[in-house]
PDB file of C-alpha atoms and ligand atoms in Angstrom:
ATOM      1  CA  MET A   1      -2.581  55.160  16.335  1.00  0.00           C
ATOM      2  CA  SER A   2      -5.559  57.439  15.730  1.00  0.00           C
ATOM      3  CA  ASP A   3      -8.567  57.286  18.054  1.00  0.00           C
ATOM      4  CA  ALA A   4     -10.635  55.662  15.327  1.00  0.00           C
ATOM      5  CA  SER A   5      -8.376  52.692  14.831  1.00  0.00           C
ATOM      6  CA  LEU A   6      -8.144  49.393  16.578  1.00  0.00           C
ATOM      7  CA  ARG A   7      -4.877  47.577  17.109  1.00  0.00           C
ATOM      8  CA  LEU A   8      -5.600  43.873  16.860  1.00  0.00           C
ATOM      9  CA  VAL A   9      -2.837  41.444  17.813  1.00  0.00           C
ATOM     10  CA  TRP A  10      -3.021  37.796  16.830  1.00  0.00           C
ATOM     11  CA  ILE A  11      -0.577  35.893  19.008  1.00  0.00           C
ATOM     12  CA  TYR A  12       1.605  33.114  17.641  1.00  0.00           C
ATOM     13  CA  PRO A  13      -0.234  31.963  14.496  1.00  0.00           C
ATOM     14  CA  ASP A  14       2.723  29.595  13.945  1.00  0.00           C
ATOM     15  CA  LEU A  15       1.962  27.674  17.169  1.00  0.00           C
ATOM     16  CA  LEU A  16      -1.622  28.362  18.201  1.00  0.00           C
ATOM     17  CA  SER A  17      -4.260  28.284  15.523  1.00  0.00           C
ATOM     18  CA  THR A  18      -6.097  24.986  15.298  1.00  0.00           C
ATOM     19  CA  TYR A  19      -9.596  24.366  13.944  1.00  0.00           C
ATOM     20  CA  GLY A  20      -9.794  27.647  12.071  1.00  0.00           C
ATOM     21  CA  ASP A  21      -9.035  29.894  15.044  1.00  0.00           C
ATOM     22  CA  GLN A  22      -7.479  32.364  12.594  1.00  0.00           C
ATOM     23  CA  GLY A  23     -11.088  33.155  11.715  1.00  0.00           C
ATOM     24  CA  ASN A  24     -11.391  34.964  15.055  1.00  0.00           C
ATOM     25  CA  ALA A  25      -8.963  37.640  13.867  1.00  0.00           C
ATOM     26  CA  LEU A  26     -10.790  37.943  10.533  1.00  0.00           C
ATOM     27  CA  VAL A  27     -14.148  38.397  12.260  1.00  0.00           C
ATOM     28  CA  VAL A  28     -12.983  41.072  14.721  1.00  0.00           C
ATOM     29  CA  GLU A  29     -11.282  42.929  11.880  1.00  0.00           C
ATOM     30  CA  ARG A  30     -14.323  42.721   9.601  1.00  0.00           C
ATOM     31  CA  ARG A  31     -16.833  43.779  12.222  1.00  0.00           C
ATOM     32  CA  ALA A  32     -14.705  46.724  13.293  1.00  0.00           C
ATOM     33  CA  ARG A  33     -14.328  47.869   9.669  1.00  0.00           C
ATOM     34  CA  GLN A  34     -18.101  47.528   9.143  1.00  0.00           C
ATOM     35  CA  ARG A  35     -18.447  50.152  11.901  1.00  0.00           C
ATOM     36  CA  GLY A  36     -16.038  52.476  10.101  1.00  0.00           C
ATOM     37  CA  LEU A  37     -13.086  51.770  12.371  1.00  0.00           C
ATOM     38  CA  GLY A  38      -9.585  51.507  11.012  1.00  0.00           C
ATOM     39  CA  VAL A  39      -7.881  48.263  11.992  1.00  0.00           C
ATOM     40  CA  GLN A  40      -4.214  47.627  12.331  1.00  0.00           C
ATOM     41  CA  ARG A  41      -3.755  43.888  12.555  1.00  0.00           C
ATOM     42  CA  LEU A  42      -0.461  42.472  13.771  1.00  0.00           C
ATOM     43  CA  ASP A  43       0.231  38.753  13.436  1.00  0.00           C
ATOM     44  CA  VAL A  44       3.021  38.096  15.938  1.00  0.00           C
ATOM     45  CA  ARG A  45       5.000  34.908  15.377  1.00  0.00           C
ATOM     46  CA  SER A  46       6.527  33.133  18.350  1.00  0.00           C
ATOM     47  CA  ASP A  47      10.037  34.415  17.554  1.00  0.00           C
ATOM     48  CA  GLN A  48       8.841  38.030  17.703  1.00  0.00           C
ATOM     49  CA  PRO A  49       8.172  40.269  20.714  1.00  0.00           C
ATOM     50  CA  ILE A  50       4.583  40.829  21.817  1.00  0.00           C
ATOM     51  CA  PRO A  51       3.736  44.517  21.370  1.00  0.00           C
ATOM     52  CA  THR A  52       2.308  46.058  24.524  1.00  0.00           C
ATOM     53  CA  SER A  53       0.227  48.785  22.865  1.00  0.00           C
ATOM     54  CA  GLY A  54      -2.462  46.570  21.319  1.00  0.00           C
ATOM     55  CA  ASP A  55      -6.167  46.994  22.072  1.00  0.00           C
ATOM     56  CA  ILE A  56      -7.347  43.410  21.519  1.00  0.00           C
ATOM     57  CA  TYR A  57      -5.189  40.278  21.677  1.00  0.00           C
ATOM     58  CA  LEU A  58      -6.375  36.928  20.295  1.00  0.00           C
ATOM     59  CA  ILE A  59      -4.844  33.520  21.068  1.00  0.00           C
ATOM     60  CA  GLY A  60      -6.007  30.247  19.535  1.00  0.00           C
ATOM     61  CA  GLY A  61      -5.795  26.585  20.393  1.00  0.00           C
ATOM     62  CA  GLY A  62      -2.956  24.180  19.711  1.00  0.00           C
ATOM     63  CA  GLU A  63      -1.619  20.704  20.201  1.00  0.00           C
ATOM     64  CA  ASP A  64       0.164  19.900  23.460  1.00  0.00           C
ATOM     65  CA  ARG A  65       3.776  20.537  22.371  1.00  0.00           C
ATOM     66  CA  PRO A  66       3.190  23.865  20.594  1.00  0.00           C
ATOM     67  CA  GLN A  67       1.134  24.856  23.648  1.00  0.00           C
ATOM     68  CA  ARG A  68       4.138  24.265  25.951  1.00  0.00           C
ATOM     69  CA  LEU A  69       6.469  26.202  23.635  1.00  0.00           C
ATOM     70  CA  ALA A  70       4.007  29.075  23.362  1.00  0.00           C
ATOM     71  CA  ALA A  71       3.626  29.322  27.141  1.00  0.00           C
ATOM     72  CA  GLU A  72       7.414  29.351  27.640  1.00  0.00           C
ATOM     73  CA  ARG A  73       7.867  32.090  25.045  1.00  0.00           C
ATOM     74  CA  LEU A  74       4.987  34.222  26.313  1.00  0.00           C
ATOM     75  CA  LEU A  75       6.303  34.004  29.874  1.00  0.00           C
ATOM     76  CA  ARG A  76       9.817  34.923  28.792  1.00  0.00           C
ATOM     77  CA  ASP A  77       8.466  37.806  26.707  1.00  0.00           C
ATOM     78  CA  GLY A  78       6.224  39.313  29.385  1.00  0.00           C
ATOM     79  CA  GLY A  79       4.549  41.635  26.858  1.00  0.00           C
ATOM     80  CA  LEU A  80       1.048  40.208  27.151  1.00  0.00           C
ATOM     81  CA  ASN A  81       0.974  40.675  30.929  1.00  0.00           C
ATOM     82  CA  ARG A  82       2.162  44.264  30.495  1.00  0.00           C
ATOM     83  CA  ALA A  83      -0.521  44.875  27.866  1.00  0.00           C
ATOM     84  CA  VAL A  84      -3.230  43.605  30.247  1.00  0.00           C
ATOM     85  CA  ASP A  85      -1.833  45.850  32.989  1.00  0.00           C
ATOM     86  CA  ASN A  86      -2.393  48.690  30.510  1.00  0.00           C
ATOM     87  CA  GLY A  87      -6.044  47.644  30.051  1.00  0.00           C
ATOM     88  CA  ALA A  88      -5.806  45.505  26.912  1.00  0.00           C
ATOM     89  CA  ILE A  89      -8.490  42.943  26.093  1.00  0.00           C
ATOM     90  CA  VAL A  90      -7.531  39.298  25.605  1.00  0.00           C
ATOM     91  CA  PHE A  91      -9.681  36.592  24.066  1.00  0.00           C
ATOM     92  CA  SER A  92      -8.258  33.068  24.150  1.00  0.00           C
ATOM     93  CA  VAL A  93      -9.338  29.643  22.930  1.00  0.00           C
ATOM     94  CA  CYS A  94      -8.540  26.187  24.330  1.00  0.00           C
ATOM     95  CA  ALA A  95      -4.724  25.862  24.556  1.00  0.00           C
ATOM     96  CA  GLY A  96      -4.554  29.659  24.627  1.00  0.00           C
ATOM     97  CA  TYR A  97      -7.102  29.684  27.456  1.00  0.00           C
ATOM     98  CA  GLN A  98      -5.112  27.129  29.455  1.00  0.00           C
ATOM     99  CA  ILE A  99      -1.944  29.217  28.958  1.00  0.00           C
ATOM    100  CA  LEU A 100      -3.626  32.290  30.453  1.00  0.00           C
ATOM    101  CA  GLY A 101      -4.240  30.396  33.706  1.00  0.00           C
ATOM    102  CA  HIS A 102      -1.788  29.693  36.514  1.00  0.00           C
ATOM    103  CA  GLU A 103      -0.661  26.330  35.145  1.00  0.00           C
ATOM    104  CA  PHE A 104      -1.515  23.396  32.886  1.00  0.00           C
ATOM    105  CA  VAL A 105      -0.187  19.880  32.268  1.00  0.00           C
ATOM    106  CA  ASN A 106       2.067  19.793  29.210  1.00  0.00           C
ATOM    107  CA  ASP A 107       2.935  17.179  26.576  1.00  0.00           C
ATOM    108  CA  LEU A 108       5.645  15.735  28.881  1.00  0.00           C
ATOM    109  CA  GLY A 109       3.086  15.153  31.622  1.00  0.00           C
ATOM    110  CA  GLU A 110       4.668  17.934  33.694  1.00  0.00           C
ATOM    111  CA  ARG A 111       3.133  21.121  35.030  1.00  0.00           C
ATOM    112  CA  SER A 112       3.859  24.179  32.909  1.00  0.00           C
ATOM    113  CA  ALA A 113       3.494  27.666  34.310  1.00  0.00           C
ATOM    114  CA  GLY A 114       0.921  29.888  32.650  1.00  0.00           C
ATOM    115  CA  LEU A 115       0.665  33.668  32.610  1.00  0.00           C
ATOM    116  CA  GLY A 116      -1.673  33.958  35.595  1.00  0.00           C
ATOM    117  CA  LEU A 117      -3.994  36.332  33.743  1.00  0.00           C
ATOM    118  CA  LEU A 118      -7.006  34.199  34.644  1.00  0.00           C
ATOM    119  CA  ASP A 119      -7.564  32.540  38.013  1.00  0.00           C
ATOM    120  CA  VAL A 120      -7.771  29.023  36.554  1.00  0.00           C
ATOM    121  CA  VAL A 121      -5.671  25.855  36.700  1.00  0.00           C
ATOM    122  CA  SER A 122      -5.806  23.135  34.047  1.00  0.00           C
ATOM    123  CA  THR A 123      -5.117  19.492  34.688  1.00  0.00           C
ATOM    124  CA  ARG A 124      -5.165  16.497  32.375  1.00  0.00           C
ATOM    125  CA  GLY A 125      -8.609  14.921  32.239  1.00  0.00           C
ATOM    126  CA  GLU A 126      -8.776  11.259  33.210  1.00  0.00           C
ATOM    127  CA  ALA A 127     -11.997  10.700  31.267  1.00  0.00           C
ATOM    128  CA  GLU A 128     -12.398  10.536  27.502  1.00  0.00           C
ATOM    129  CA  ARG A 129     -11.213  13.534  25.474  1.00  0.00           C
ATOM    130  CA  CYS A 130     -13.905  16.214  25.224  1.00  0.00           C
ATOM    131  CA  VAL A 131     -14.829  16.348  21.533  1.00  0.00           C
ATOM    132  CA  GLY A 132     -17.985  17.616  19.887  1.00  0.00           C
ATOM    133  CA  ASP A 133     -20.543  20.361  19.571  1.00  0.00           C
ATOM    134  CA  VAL A 134     -21.154  22.729  22.452  1.00  0.00           C
ATOM    135  CA  LEU A 135     -24.198  24.852  23.247  1.00  0.00           C
ATOM    136  CA  ALA A 136     -23.925  27.140  26.217  1.00  0.00           C
ATOM    137  CA  ASP A 137     -25.760  30.024  27.897  1.00  0.00           C
ATOM    138  CA  MET A 138     -23.492  33.017  28.366  1.00  0.00           C
ATOM    139  CA  ASP A 139     -22.914  34.601  31.764  1.00  0.00           C
ATOM    140  CA  GLU A 140     -25.975  36.799  32.211  1.00  0.00           C
ATOM    141  CA  ASN A 141     -23.798  39.808  33.027  1.00  0.00           C
ATOM    142  CA  LEU A 142     -22.563  39.730  29.440  1.00  0.00           C
ATOM    143  CA  ARG A 143     -26.144  39.789  28.086  1.00  0.00           C
ATOM    144  CA  LEU A 144     -25.371  37.774  24.967  1.00  0.00           C
ATOM    145  CA  PRO A 145     -27.315  35.046  23.154  1.00  0.00           C
ATOM    146  CA  GLN A 146     -26.664  31.345  23.437  1.00  0.00           C
ATOM    147  CA  LEU A 147     -23.173  30.367  22.379  1.00  0.00           C
ATOM    148  CA  THR A 148     -22.410  27.604  19.885  1.00  0.00           C
ATOM    149  CA  GLY A 149     -19.033  26.041  19.227  1.00  0.00           C
ATOM    150  CA  PHE A 150     -16.930  22.942  18.848  1.00  0.00           C
ATOM    151  CA  GLU A 151     -14.562  21.567  21.463  1.00  0.00           C
ATOM    152  CA  ASN A 152     -11.618  19.183  21.305  1.00  0.00           C
ATOM    153  CA  HIS A 153      -9.444  18.974  24.413  1.00  0.00           C
ATOM    154  CA  GLN A 154      -8.032  16.635  27.026  1.00  0.00           C
ATOM    155  CA  GLY A 155      -7.341  19.352  29.553  1.00  0.00           C
ATOM    156  CA  VAL A 156      -9.840  20.100  32.319  1.00  0.00           C
ATOM    157  CA  THR A 157      -9.977  23.601  33.745  1.00  0.00           C
ATOM    158  CA  HIS A 158     -10.776  24.483  37.362  1.00  0.00           C
ATOM    159  CA  LEU A 159     -11.869  28.023  38.165  1.00  0.00           C
ATOM    160  CA  GLY A 160     -10.551  29.918  41.178  1.00  0.00           C
ATOM    161  CA  PRO A 161     -12.600  32.503  43.097  1.00  0.00           C
ATOM    162  CA  SER A 162     -11.765  35.485  40.897  1.00  0.00           C
ATOM    163  CA  ALA A 163     -12.635  33.807  37.584  1.00  0.00           C
ATOM    164  CA  ARG A 164     -16.269  33.817  36.467  1.00  0.00           C
ATOM    165  CA  PRO A 165     -17.569  31.088  34.147  1.00  0.00           C
ATOM    166  CA  LEU A 166     -18.033  32.541  30.668  1.00  0.00           C
ATOM    167  CA  ALA A 167     -21.038  30.306  30.089  1.00  0.00           C
ATOM    168  CA  ARG A 168     -22.936  27.221  31.270  1.00  0.00           C
ATOM    169  CA  VAL A 169     -23.151  24.258  28.936  1.00  0.00           C
ATOM    170  CA  ARG A 170     -26.416  22.801  27.745  1.00  0.00           C
ATOM    171  CA  LEU A 171     -24.561  20.407  25.500  1.00  0.00           C
ATOM    172  CA  GLY A 172     -20.893  19.417  25.608  1.00  0.00           C
ATOM    173  CA  GLN A 173     -18.288  19.494  28.352  1.00  0.00           C
ATOM    174  CA  GLY A 174     -16.844  23.025  28.449  1.00  0.00           C
ATOM    175  CA  ASN A 175     -14.331  23.179  31.296  1.00  0.00           C
ATOM    176  CA  GLY A 176     -14.719  19.421  31.734  1.00  0.00           C
ATOM    177  CA  THR A 177     -15.047  19.509  35.535  1.00  0.00           C
ATOM    178  CA  GLY A 178     -18.608  18.229  35.486  1.00  0.00           C
ATOM    179  CA  ASP A 179     -19.966  21.437  37.049  1.00  0.00           C
ATOM    180  CA  GLY A 180     -21.421  22.666  33.740  1.00  0.00           C
ATOM    181  CA  THR A 181     -19.166  25.691  33.407  1.00  0.00           C
ATOM    182  CA  GLU A 182     -17.565  26.664  30.128  1.00  0.00           C
ATOM    183  CA  GLY A 183     -14.629  29.071  29.829  1.00  0.00           C
ATOM    184  CA  ALA A 184     -13.786  31.875  32.213  1.00  0.00           C
ATOM    185  CA  TRP A 185     -13.458  35.625  32.301  1.00  0.00           C
ATOM    186  CA  ASN A 186     -12.361  38.390  34.561  1.00  0.00           C
ATOM    187  CA  ASP A 187     -12.595  42.037  33.604  1.00  0.00           C
ATOM    188  CA  THR A 188     -10.908  42.235  30.185  1.00  0.00           C
ATOM    189  CA  VAL A 189      -9.534  38.693  29.909  1.00  0.00           C
ATOM    190  CA  PHE A 190     -11.635  35.889  28.390  1.00  0.00           C
ATOM    191  CA  GLY A 191     -11.073  32.183  27.791  1.00  0.00           C
ATOM    192  CA  THR A 192     -13.201  29.532  26.121  1.00  0.00           C
ATOM    193  CA  TYR A 193     -12.872  25.949  24.940  1.00  0.00           C
ATOM    194  CA  MET A 194     -14.839  26.736  21.805  1.00  0.00           C
ATOM    195  CA  HIS A 195     -13.400  26.562  18.326  1.00  0.00           C
ATOM    196  CA  GLY A 196     -15.539  26.939  15.292  1.00  0.00           C
ATOM    197  CA  PRO A 197     -14.033  29.597  14.916  1.00  0.00           C
ATOM    198  CA  VAL A 198     -15.972  30.816  17.905  1.00  0.00           C
ATOM    199  CA  LEU A 199     -16.248  34.453  16.826  1.00  0.00           C
ATOM    200  CA  ALA A 200     -17.641  33.494  13.404  1.00  0.00           C
ATOM    201  CA  ARG A 201     -20.256  31.393  15.126  1.00  0.00           C
ATOM    202  CA  ASN A 202     -20.896  33.998  17.827  1.00  0.00           C
ATOM    203  CA  PRO A 203     -20.083  37.422  16.358  1.00  0.00           C
ATOM    204  CA  GLN A 204     -21.727  39.082  19.351  1.00  0.00           C
ATOM    205  CA  ILE A 205     -18.562  38.191  21.280  1.00  0.00           C
ATOM    206  CA  ALA A 206     -16.420  39.954  18.668  1.00  0.00           C
ATOM    207  CA  ASP A 207     -18.662  42.995  19.155  1.00  0.00           C
ATOM    208  CA  LEU A 208     -18.259  42.730  22.918  1.00  0.00           C
ATOM    209  CA  LEU A 209     -14.468  42.862  22.531  1.00  0.00           C
ATOM    210  CA  ILE A 210     -14.726  45.885  20.227  1.00  0.00           C
ATOM    211  CA  LYS A 211     -17.123  47.673  22.609  1.00  0.00           C
ATOM    212  CA  LEU A 212     -14.817  47.048  25.550  1.00  0.00           C
ATOM    213  CA  SER A 213     -11.841  48.373  23.640  1.00  0.00           C
ATOM    214  CA  LEU A 214     -13.726  51.517  22.582  1.00  0.00           C
ATOM    215  CA  ASP A 215     -15.369  51.831  26.010  1.00  0.00           C
ATOM    216  CA  VAL A 216     -18.841  52.167  24.480  1.00  0.00           C
ATOM    217  CA  ASN A 217     -22.100  50.363  25.301  1.00  0.00           C
ATOM    218  CA  ALA A 218     -23.355  49.845  21.765  1.00  0.00           C
ATOM    219  CA  LEU A 219     -22.161  49.604  18.179  1.00  0.00           C
ATOM    220  CA  PRO A 220     -24.097  50.434  14.989  1.00  0.00           C
ATOM    221  CA  PRO A 221     -25.976  47.290  13.908  1.00  0.00           C
ATOM    222  CA  VAL A 222     -24.706  45.258  10.965  1.00  0.00           C
ATOM    223  CA  ASP A 223     -26.452  42.679   8.814  1.00  0.00           C
ATOM    224  CA  ASP A 224     -26.270  39.500  10.883  1.00  0.00           C
ATOM    225  CA  ARG A 225     -28.676  37.336   8.876  1.00  0.00           C
ATOM    226  CA  TRP A 226     -25.912  35.047   7.639  1.00  0.00           C
ATOM    227  CA  TYR A 227     -24.470  34.578  11.118  1.00  0.00           C
ATOM    228  CA  GLU A 228     -27.916  33.995  12.578  1.00  0.00           C
ATOM    229  CA  ALA A 229     -28.711  31.360   9.931  1.00  0.00           C
ATOM    230  CA  LEU A 230     -25.434  29.592  10.742  1.00  0.00           C
ATOM    231  CA  ARG A 231     -26.184  29.760  14.473  1.00  0.00           C
ATOM    232  CA  GLN A 232     -29.648  28.292  14.062  1.00  0.00           C
ATOM    233  CA  GLU A 233     -28.286  25.569  11.775  1.00  0.00           C
ATOM    234  CA  ARG A 234     -25.622  24.612  14.324  1.00  0.00           C
ATOM    235  CA  ILE A 235     -28.130  24.621  17.206  1.00  0.00           C
ATOM    236  CA  ALA A 236     -30.469  22.389  15.188  1.00  0.00           C
ATOM    237  CA  ALA A 237     -27.640  20.024  14.193  1.00  0.00           C
ATOM    238  CA  ALA A 238     -26.287  19.832  17.726  1.00  0.00           C
ATOM    239  CA  THR A 239     -29.648  19.083  19.299  1.00  0.00           C
ATOM    240  CA  GLN A 240     -30.909  16.633  16.669  1.00  0.00           C
ATOM    241  CA  PRO A 241     -31.334  13.111  18.045  1.00  0.00           C
ATOM    242  CA  VAL A 242     -28.862  10.686  16.412  1.00  0.00           C
TER     243      VAL A 242
HETATM  244  N1  LIG B   1      -3.693  20.579  24.166  1.00  0.00           N
HETATM  245  C1  LIG B   1      -4.824  21.057  24.891  1.00  0.00           C
HETATM  246  C2  LIG B   1      -5.780  19.972  25.391  1.00  0.00           C
HETATM  247  O1  LIG B   1      -5.913  18.930  24.790  1.00  0.00           O
HETATM  248  C3  LIG B   1      -5.554  22.071  24.030  1.00  0.00           C
HETATM  249  C4  LIG B   1      -6.199  21.492  22.794  1.00  0.00           C
HETATM  250  C5  LIG B   1      -6.730  22.532  21.856  1.00  0.00           C
HETATM  251  O2  LIG B   1      -6.300  23.684  21.859  1.00  0.00           O
HETATM  252  N2  LIG B   1      -7.653  22.152  20.988  1.00  0.00           N
HETATM  253  O3  LIG B   1      -6.420  20.182  26.382  1.00  0.00           O
END
């Protein structure tokens, strides 16, 4: 891999890619290419080994059974944990986010072990399923604009001391614990409940992942008028009284 190329790994598209989460891979790829970077994108199915030399790994959401299967296979494989040990960046959504934690409740009502890459534990929410638009203010350390997305999950995620909330919800449930937090992050590992796909609705997060992988503070600007129009439209729709 040359210095000017980015190795982007999309994990288990056959199990984890609900609500257009594939779009996250398209957006990272597109925004890297717009900055003149070469991109090598690897879509790794669940019967294939996870390469350990990737720069950015993306995992999407999924229904409860595929989520259990994905967690079992990722644990058995071990490649994603090795990649993170090597400094890789991971961005995960919903079921993928729950899998990165210590454990979650699976489709059989049992506790499944996660990868322990984020200090979070997910339980099954007793309240109504969290479904709908989300608006959230990003962790101020990330210095990014307000986040918009769409959530659909029964799981509720509790953060441990070494996980920081990715954002605080203004609208929607996020982690579902009632404390207003949404998602989690620690160093190079990120999790969110937002679909949408979240990187199409918030391309500044795709840029953050690219900057982290290149170890730079800024990227050349690109034309974001379309994204901004979409963002404003979603904010207006989400906050409109019904
Ligand atoms: N099955 C998980 C839950 O309901 C994740 C759902 C999803 O990825 N959209 O919490």
